[in-house]
Short mmCIF file of C-alpha atoms and ligand atoms in Angstrom, two decimals:
data_model
loop_
_atom_site.label_atom_id
_atom_site.label_comp_id
_atom_site.label_asym_id
_atom_site.label_seq_id
_atom_site.Cartn_x
_atom_site.Cartn_y
_atom_site.Cartn_z
CA MET I 228 140.19 70.81 241.98
CA PRO I 229 140.88 73.90 239.63
CA PHE I 230 139.03 73.71 236.47
CA GLN I 231 141.19 71.78 233.29
CA PRO I 232 141.26 73.09 230.38
CA VAL I 233 140.72 70.73 228.01
CA THR I 234 141.97 71.10 224.33
CA PRO I 235 139.06 70.31 221.47
CA VAL I 236 139.71 67.51 219.08
CA SER I 237 141.72 68.59 216.03
CA SER I 238 141.06 65.95 213.37
CA LEU I 239 137.61 64.68 211.93
CA TYR I 240 136.91 61.87 209.78
CA VAL I 241 133.94 61.36 208.47
CA HIS I 242 132.50 58.21 206.38
CA VAL I 243 129.94 58.60 203.40
CA PRO I 244 128.58 54.90 203.16
CA PHE I 245 126.98 55.17 199.50
CA CYS I 246 128.62 54.15 196.12
CA ALA I 247 127.00 53.81 192.83
CA ARG I 248 128.15 50.23 192.84
CA LYS I 249 130.04 48.13 195.18
CA CYS I 250 133.39 47.34 193.78
CA GLU I 251 134.89 43.00 193.36
CA TYR I 252 137.50 43.94 196.08
CA CYS I 253 136.26 46.43 198.54
CA ALA I 254 134.69 45.79 201.40
CA PHE I 255 134.70 48.89 203.41
CA TYR I 256 131.53 49.22 204.68
CA SER I 257 129.11 51.23 201.57
CA GLU I 258 125.87 50.17 199.93
CA ALA I 259 124.41 50.84 196.84
CA SER I 260 122.80 54.38 197.32
CA HIS I 261 118.84 54.95 197.68
CA GLY I 262 117.50 58.77 197.28
CA GLU I 263 115.69 58.49 200.27
CA THR I 264 118.47 56.59 202.86
CA ILE I 265 120.96 59.55 201.74
CA GLN I 266 118.35 62.26 202.82
CA ARG I 267 118.28 60.35 205.89
CA TYR I 268 121.75 60.31 206.20
CA VAL I 269 122.63 63.65 205.38
CA ALA I 270 119.84 64.77 208.66
CA ALA I 271 121.98 61.97 210.70
CA LEU I 272 125.24 63.34 210.34
CA VAL I 273 123.93 67.29 210.66
CA ARG I 274 122.81 65.97 214.02
CA GLU I 275 126.03 63.96 214.93
CA PHE I 276 127.95 67.39 213.96
CA GLU I 277 126.14 68.78 216.29
CA LEU I 278 126.77 66.95 219.18
CA VAL I 279 130.26 66.61 219.01
CA ALA I 280 130.91 70.18 217.45
CA PRO I 281 131.70 71.91 220.75
CA ASP I 282 135.15 69.08 221.59
CA LEU I 283 135.98 69.99 217.93
CA ARG I 284 138.73 72.63 216.59
CA PRO I 285 139.43 70.83 213.00
CA HIS I 286 142.67 71.27 211.45
CA THR I 287 142.09 67.96 209.18
CA VAL I 288 139.01 67.05 207.74
CA PHE I 289 138.45 64.05 205.59
CA PHE I 290 135.33 62.88 204.01
CA GLY I 291 135.92 59.06 203.01
CA GLY I 292 133.74 55.95 202.32
CA GLY I 293 132.43 55.09 200.03
CA THR I 294 132.31 57.25 197.48
CA PRO I 295 131.12 61.27 199.52
CA SER I 296 131.22 62.73 195.26
CA ILE I 297 127.99 60.68 195.17
CA LEU I 298 126.07 63.11 197.06
CA ASN I 299 124.96 65.66 195.26
CA LEU I 300 124.85 69.55 195.20
CA LYS I 301 121.65 69.77 197.62
CA GLN I 302 123.09 67.43 199.99
CA TRP I 303 126.48 68.60 200.53
CA GLU I 304 124.95 72.25 200.75
CA THR I 305 123.18 71.40 203.72
CA ILE I 306 126.25 69.41 204.87
CA LEU I 307 128.70 72.11 204.52
CA ARG I 308 126.12 75.07 205.73
CA ALA I 309 125.81 72.77 208.91
CA MET I 310 129.52 72.90 209.68
CA GLU I 311 129.64 76.37 208.86
CA ARG I 312 127.01 76.98 211.21
CA LEU I 313 128.77 74.60 213.84
CA ASP I 314 132.23 76.51 213.48
CA LEU I 315 133.50 73.50 211.53
CA LEU I 316 135.21 75.31 208.70
CA GLY I 317 138.89 76.55 208.53
CA ALA I 318 140.58 73.38 208.70
CA GLU I 319 144.50 73.31 207.34
CA GLU I 320 143.55 70.05 205.06
CA TRP I 321 140.38 69.18 203.74
CA THR I 322 140.12 66.05 201.59
CA ILE I 323 137.07 65.29 199.86
CA GLU I 324 137.17 61.28 198.36
CA CYS I 325 135.68 60.83 194.92
CA ASN I 326 135.33 58.13 192.37
CA PRO I 327 135.98 59.63 189.00
CA ALA I 328 132.30 59.05 187.59
CA THR I 329 130.52 61.16 190.22
CA VAL I 330 132.46 64.30 190.39
CA SER I 331 130.93 67.65 188.72
CA GLY I 332 132.50 71.03 188.10
CA GLU I 333 129.26 72.52 190.38
CA LYS I 334 129.94 69.91 193.20
CA ALA I 335 134.26 70.84 192.90
CA LYS I 336 133.26 74.71 193.00
CA LEU I 337 131.28 74.14 196.19
CA TRP I 338 133.92 72.37 198.13
CA ARG I 339 136.58 74.86 197.07
CA SER I 340 133.72 77.79 198.14
CA TYR I 341 133.66 76.26 201.62
CA GLY I 342 137.53 75.67 201.90
CA VAL I 343 137.97 71.90 200.81
CA ASN I 344 141.55 71.97 199.10
CA ARG I 345 142.28 68.26 198.74
CA VAL I 346 141.02 65.71 196.43
CA SER I 347 141.41 62.07 196.79
CA MET I 348 140.54 60.13 193.39
CA GLY I 349 139.68 56.40 193.19
CA VAL I 350 141.45 55.32 190.17
CA GLN I 351 142.54 52.08 190.48
CA SER I 352 144.02 50.88 187.01
CA LEU I 353 144.40 53.20 183.94
CA ASN I 354 143.34 50.02 181.88
CA GLU I 355 140.16 49.57 180.32
CA ALA I 356 139.79 45.77 181.30
CA LEU I 357 141.02 45.84 184.45
CA LEU I 358 138.68 48.42 185.36
CA ASP I 359 135.81 46.19 184.08
CA ARG I 360 137.53 43.44 185.73
CA LEU I 361 137.27 45.33 189.40
CA GLY I 362 133.54 46.15 188.08
CA ARG I 363 134.67 50.29 188.34
CA VAL I 364 132.08 52.57 187.30
CA HIS I 365 134.06 54.70 185.49
CA SER I 366 136.26 54.81 182.07
CA ARG I 367 139.79 55.49 182.15
CA GLU I 368 138.83 58.83 179.77
CA MET I 369 136.35 59.67 183.28
CA VAL I 370 139.77 59.58 185.02
CA PHE I 371 141.68 62.61 182.80
CA LYS I 372 138.50 64.40 182.56
CA SER I 373 137.74 64.89 186.61
CA PHE I 374 141.07 65.55 186.82
CA ASP I 375 140.73 68.38 184.65
CA LEU I 376 137.93 69.58 185.75
CA LEU I 377 138.95 69.21 189.68
CA ARG I 378 141.93 71.68 188.60
CA ARG I 379 139.64 74.01 187.02
CA ALA I 380 137.74 74.58 189.79
CA GLY I 381 140.39 75.34 192.07
CA PHE I 382 142.31 72.11 193.57
CA ASN I 383 145.83 71.77 193.62
CA ASN I 384 146.62 69.23 195.90
CA ILE I 385 145.21 65.73 194.11
CA ASN I 386 145.80 62.53 195.64
CA LEU I 387 144.88 59.54 192.88
CA ASP I 388 144.47 55.83 194.76
CA LEU I 389 145.78 52.88 192.43
CA MET I 390 145.79 49.35 193.01
CA PHE I 391 148.67 46.52 191.89
CA ALA I 392 148.78 42.71 192.02
CA ILE I 393 145.14 42.74 190.13
CA PRO I 394 144.39 39.15 188.87
CA GLY I 395 145.20 39.67 185.36
CA GLN I 396 147.39 42.50 185.46
CA THR I 397 150.69 42.32 183.92
CA MET I 398 153.84 44.43 184.64
CA ASP I 399 153.61 45.96 181.44
CA ILE I 400 149.86 47.20 182.19
CA TRP I 401 151.47 48.57 185.71
CA SER I 402 154.07 50.02 184.40
CA ALA I 403 151.78 51.95 181.72
CA THR I 404 149.35 53.00 184.36
CA LEU I 405 152.34 54.28 186.87
CA GLN I 406 153.44 56.16 183.64
CA GLU I 407 149.78 57.75 182.99
CA ALA I 408 148.96 58.77 186.36
CA MET I 409 152.68 60.39 187.49
CA ALA I 410 152.34 61.94 183.79
CA LEU I 411 148.86 63.26 184.57
CA GLY I 412 151.02 65.58 187.33
CA GLY I 413 148.99 64.88 190.48
CA GLU I 414 150.60 65.71 194.02
CA HIS I 415 150.04 62.54 195.50
CA LEU I 416 149.64 58.81 195.09
CA SER I 417 148.29 55.77 197.37
CA CYS I 418 149.22 52.72 195.65
CA TYR I 419 147.85 49.89 197.40
CA GLU I 420 148.68 45.97 196.97
CA VAL I 421 145.27 44.01 196.15
CA ILE I 422 143.57 42.25 199.72
CA TYR I 423 141.45 39.52 199.32
CA GLU I 424 139.21 40.65 202.16
CA GLU I 425 136.60 38.01 202.91
CA ASP I 426 132.80 38.54 201.60
CA THR I 427 134.07 39.98 198.50
CA PRO I 428 133.42 38.62 195.14
CA LEU I 429 137.15 38.63 194.00
CA PHE I 430 137.88 36.60 197.47
CA ALA I 431 135.00 34.28 196.44
CA GLN I 432 136.96 34.03 192.89
CA LEU I 433 140.40 33.67 194.26
CA GLN I 434 138.92 30.56 197.12
CA ALA I 435 137.12 28.83 193.46
CA GLY I 436 140.23 28.76 192.28
CA GLU I 437 139.80 30.93 188.87
CA PHE I 438 143.15 32.45 189.44
CA SER I 439 145.84 32.70 191.61
CA VAL I 440 148.61 34.49 193.78
CA ASP I 441 151.50 35.48 192.20
CA GLU I 442 153.68 36.80 195.49
CA ASP I 443 156.86 37.38 193.36
CA LEU I 444 154.71 39.42 190.69
CA ALA I 445 153.77 41.72 193.54
CA CYS I 446 157.05 42.13 194.91
CA ALA I 447 158.48 43.05 191.53
CA MET I 448 155.49 45.89 191.02
CA TYR I 449 156.12 47.26 194.19
CA GLU I 450 159.77 47.80 193.52
CA GLU I 451 158.72 48.76 189.74
CA LEU I 452 155.97 51.37 191.83
CA LEU I 453 159.49 52.60 194.33
CA GLY I 454 161.08 53.05 191.40
CA ARG I 455 158.91 55.00 189.25
CA ALA I 456 157.78 56.96 191.64
CA SER I 457 161.65 58.41 192.88
CA ASP I 458 161.97 58.73 188.78
CA HIS I 459 158.97 61.53 189.05
CA GLY I 460 160.15 63.61 192.10
CA PHE I 461 157.68 61.62 194.44
CA GLU I 462 159.06 61.29 197.96
CA GLN I 463 157.58 57.62 199.62
CA TYR I 464 156.32 58.66 202.73
CA GLU I 465 154.51 55.60 204.16
CA ILE I 466 154.35 52.28 202.69
CA ALA I 467 151.82 52.89 200.21
CA ASN I 468 151.72 57.09 200.27
CA PHE I 469 153.88 59.10 197.82
CA ALA I 470 153.86 62.72 197.61
CA ARG I 471 155.27 65.17 195.05
CA ILE I 472 158.39 67.23 195.85
CA LYS I 473 159.47 68.72 192.79
CA ASP I 474 156.92 71.46 192.14
CA PRO I 475 157.65 74.08 189.63
CA SER I 476 159.49 75.95 192.37
CA GLY I 477 162.12 73.68 192.19
CA PRO I 478 163.66 70.65 194.26
CA HIS I 479 163.12 70.45 197.96
CA PRO I 480 165.56 72.07 199.35
CA LEU I 481 166.42 69.31 202.07
CA ALA I 482 167.19 65.86 200.97
CA LEU I 483 164.90 62.47 202.63
CA ASP I 484 167.84 61.81 205.26
CA GLU I 485 168.01 65.19 206.84
CA ARG I 486 164.59 65.81 207.05
CA ALA I 487 163.09 62.53 207.46
CA LEU I 488 162.93 63.46 211.27
CA SER I 489 161.67 66.45 211.30
CA GLU I 490 158.85 67.27 208.68
CA PRO I 491 157.16 65.35 206.05
CA PRO I 492 156.62 66.14 202.43
CA ARG I 493 155.01 69.08 201.83
CA TYR I 494 152.19 66.88 200.14
CA ALA I 495 151.71 64.45 202.80
CA CYS I 496 148.28 64.12 203.75
CA ARG I 497 148.38 65.66 207.39
CA HIS I 498 145.26 63.81 208.41
CA ASN I 499 146.49 60.03 208.29
CA ILE I 500 149.56 61.22 209.75
CA ASN I 501 147.84 62.10 212.18
CA TYR I 502 146.57 58.31 212.81
CA TRP I 503 150.05 56.94 212.40
CA ARG I 504 150.83 59.29 215.09
CA GLY I 505 148.76 58.20 217.45
CA GLY I 506 146.96 61.19 217.51
CA SER I 507 142.93 62.01 218.27
CA TYR I 508 140.24 62.23 216.01
CA TYR I 509 136.28 62.35 215.22
CA GLY I 510 134.72 59.62 213.52
CA LEU I 511 131.06 60.15 212.68
CA GLY I 512 128.84 58.76 209.97
CA PRO I 513 128.05 55.17 209.90
CA SER I 514 131.21 52.05 210.65
CA ALA I 515 133.71 55.14 211.47
CA ALA I 516 136.15 54.61 214.06
CA GLY I 517 137.35 57.32 216.22
CA TYR I 518 140.08 57.62 218.94
CA VAL I 519 139.71 60.56 221.76
CA ARG I 520 141.58 60.67 224.80
CA GLY I 521 142.53 57.20 224.60
CA ILE I 522 139.17 56.08 223.86
CA ARG I 523 138.50 54.01 220.61
CA THR I 524 134.97 54.17 219.35
CA LYS I 525 133.14 52.83 216.54
CA ASN I 526 129.57 53.73 214.92
CA TRP I 527 127.24 51.07 213.62
CA SER I 528 127.97 49.48 210.50
CA ASN I 529 124.38 49.68 209.28
CA THR I 530 123.00 53.35 207.86
CA ILE I 531 119.26 52.43 209.41
CA LEU I 532 120.24 51.90 212.92
CA TYR I 533 123.15 55.61 212.85
CA CYS I 534 119.76 57.32 211.45
CA GLU I 535 117.62 56.00 213.84
CA GLN I 536 120.17 56.70 217.02
CA LEU I 537 120.56 60.09 216.15
CA GLU I 538 117.28 60.88 215.43
CA GLU I 539 116.73 59.83 219.21
CA GLY I 540 119.55 62.64 219.27
CA LYS I 541 121.96 59.92 220.75
CA ARG I 542 125.45 59.44 219.21
CA ALA I 543 125.50 55.62 217.17
CA ILE I 544 128.34 54.40 218.77
CA GLU I 545 128.48 50.52 218.41
CA SER I 546 131.48 50.10 220.66
CA ARG I 547 133.77 51.89 223.14
CA GLU I 548 137.40 50.34 224.52
CA GLU I 549 140.04 52.18 226.37
CA LEU I 550 143.04 50.04 225.85
CA PRO I 551 145.87 49.58 228.53
CA PRO I 552 148.21 52.21 228.16
CA LEU I 553 150.93 49.57 227.16
CA ARG I 554 148.87 48.02 224.28
CA ARG I 555 148.23 51.08 223.11
CA ALA I 556 151.78 52.22 222.79
CA GLY I 557 152.20 48.67 221.26
CA GLU I 558 149.94 49.70 218.57
CA THR I 559 151.09 53.01 217.92
CA ALA I 560 154.80 52.01 217.75
CA ALA I 561 153.36 49.60 214.97
CA PHE I 562 151.33 52.10 213.03
CA GLY I 563 154.34 54.80 213.08
CA LEU I 564 156.69 52.65 211.98
CA ARG I 565 154.27 52.57 208.64
CA MET I 566 155.98 55.47 208.48
CA ASN I 567 159.77 55.92 206.48
CA ALA I 568 160.48 58.37 209.34
CA GLY I 569 159.78 55.60 211.88
CA TRP I 570 159.82 56.94 215.40
CA PRO I 571 161.81 59.71 216.83
CA PHE I 572 162.12 58.84 220.38
CA GLN I 573 161.42 62.18 222.28
CA ARG I 574 157.92 61.92 220.36
CA PHE I 575 157.12 58.31 220.54
CA GLN I 576 157.56 58.78 224.40
CA GLN I 577 155.74 62.63 224.44
CA THR I 578 152.98 60.84 223.03
CA THR I 579 152.40 56.90 224.63
CA GLY I 580 154.92 57.54 227.58
CA TYR I 581 157.01 55.15 227.42
CA ASP I 582 160.73 54.79 226.23
CA LEU I 583 160.57 52.80 222.85
CA ARG I 584 164.28 51.98 223.26
CA GLN I 585 163.78 50.09 226.42
CA GLU I 586 160.27 48.57 225.93
CA TRP I 587 161.03 46.72 222.94
CA ALA I 588 164.72 46.97 223.00
CA ARG I 589 165.04 43.19 221.94
CA GLU I 590 162.47 43.65 219.13
CA ILE I 591 164.62 46.21 218.12
CA SER I 592 168.09 44.74 217.89
CA GLN I 593 166.60 41.98 216.12
CA LEU I 594 164.97 44.32 213.35
CA VAL I 595 168.47 45.93 212.93
CA ALA I 596 170.27 42.41 212.97
CA GLN I 597 167.94 41.41 209.51
CA ASP I 598 168.43 44.40 208.48
CA TRP I 599 164.99 45.08 208.22
CA ALA I 600 165.63 48.42 210.42
CA GLN I 601 168.21 51.29 211.16
CA VAL I 602 168.40 52.83 214.88
CA ASP I 603 170.36 55.84 215.60
CA ALA I 604 170.31 58.18 218.78
CA GLN I 605 167.36 60.32 217.49
CA GLY I 606 165.21 57.12 216.33
CA PHE I 607 163.81 54.14 214.89
CA ARG I 608 163.02 53.35 211.35
CA LEU I 609 162.59 50.65 208.90
CA THR I 610 164.44 50.12 205.94
CA SER I 611 162.63 48.97 202.34
CA THR I 612 162.72 45.65 202.83
CA GLY I 613 161.60 46.23 206.51
CA LEU I 614 158.65 48.33 204.70
CA ARG I 615 157.50 45.80 202.80
CA PHE I 616 156.93 43.44 205.79
CA ALA I 617 155.66 45.69 208.31
CA ASP I 618 152.53 44.10 208.92
CA ALA I 619 154.80 41.54 210.64
CA VAL I 620 156.77 44.06 211.87
CA ALA I 621 154.14 45.27 213.44
CA GLU I 622 153.17 41.90 215.38
CA GLN I 623 156.06 42.25 216.84
CA PHE I 624 155.35 45.25 219.30
CA LEU I 625 151.77 44.49 219.87
CA ARG I 626 151.71 43.45 223.86
C1 LIG J 202 137.29 54.09 200.10
S1 LIG J 202 138.38 53.71 198.41
C2 LIG J 202 137.95 55.65 197.78
C3 LIG J 202 137.61 56.37 196.97
C4 LIG J 202 136.27 55.78 196.46
N1 LIG J 202 135.16 55.03 197.02
C5 LIG J 202 136.67 54.62 194.94
O1 LIG J 202 137.25 53.73 194.78
O2 LIG J 202 136.53 55.60 194.08
C6 LIG J 202 139.66 53.79 199.24
C7 LIG J 202 140.83 53.21 198.02
O3 LIG J 202 140.79 51.69 199.04
C8 LIG J 202 141.43 51.50 197.57
N2 LIG J 202 140.73 49.77 198.05
C9 LIG J 202 139.49 49.45 198.62
N3 LIG J 202 139.84 48.28 199.09
C10 LIG J 202 140.91 47.51 198.60
C11 LIG J 202 141.31 45.94 198.61
N4 LIG J 202 140.25 45.46 198.72
N5 LIG J 202 142.72 45.77 198.47
C12 LIG J 202 143.38 47.28 197.92
N6 LIG J 202 143.02 48.16 198.48
C13 LIG J 202 141.79 48.64 198.53
C14 LIG J 202 141.17 51.69 196.73
O4 LIG J 202 142.64 52.54 196.16
C15 LIG J 202 140.21 53.02 196.98
O5 LIG J 202 140.17 53.59 196.39
S1 LIG J 203 136.43 50.72 196.32
FE1 LIG J 203 135.51 52.86 196.63
S2 LIG J 203 133.97 52.64 194.84
FE2 LIG J 203 134.74 50.76 194.90
S3 LIG J 203 132.91 49.84 196.47
FE3 LIG J 203 134.59 50.89 197.89
S4 LIG J 203 134.26 52.81 197.98
FE4 LIG J 203 132.83 52.39 196.62
#
């Protein structure tokens, strides 16, 4: 058989499983940091880079967590030098997630010097009492200070994460946070409705009846978000994600409708779009998921076990799964429908091998009839009501 060249994977996620303190609502795999474990993790991560590097030419890189910014300057130097040695630099988009309490000018400059060009900062709220309520380690002042410091280090693509429907958050508090966050002038916003994850203190408080969930207020807050985002020149391109379009060089030349099926807004997160479009990616670090050539993997959610495996020269993979093609196509459909642009039919077929119109004809016409979706010759996308209920829509596409 003739040799078939394999195209290297172009997307890389790295999980950093440490935080200064665990927030009340968070179920991501992370733990309060200990110096020795972090050192061991950094060495193991370098080993994992070495194992995958021959099959990796990253166009997008995302260091998430946990709190990647908690690593110190020396640990970052070790990681970045290893990436340089393994020819993993040069991504078009390279994001590092930060907590405002652990950003420093030196780290920011070091990241820039290796080509990191995007920072995503966990803010959640700009109300001091709510930050406290959520168990955040930073004040509102630290958000402004860190933002300024990142700008001075040369970051011109900054995302802020916010949360709404937090217990105790009134509409006035949410509006004020949105106003201040947008006035800061960042390029991107990710706004998440609180999810009550099992095994978190917030979930336990809800179960104990310490507060109740107000679904109507949550819906009103989402509406407020959509209104303010568009007033401030942000374009929604996914349920929770907004990219600034009105930069100083003027408004975007194309209206959303004309562009919706072709290209996302300039500051949209390319790395996440690759997930939603069913693309391949390597996931390194404890608990990280990966998807490479149809095979889904998940690393052990245990930092010590992760280190031990890599010290023995093996990847720390807990599970490998190859989904049946139709199941995978259904998942890909559901993910892509989270985006305002929905699915261009041709692109869906290229990605999955299935014709969306044919395979899900009944679901598509039902969703259009109830005004949750629109369809035309090019593609299928959810309306703003459909997007609000995207999780329920997703269920219908799974086979
Ligand atoms: C891994 S954290 C990112 C940055 C950093 N760890 C921090 O919190 O400062 C990713 C984001 O997910 C969101 N998030 C985490 N848990 C959530 C939950 N239970 N419900 C809604 N959003 C959540 C938060 O907005 C958080 O900033
Ligand atoms: S939200 Fe961020 S800082 Fe808080 S525990 Fe989760 S990962 Fe850590």
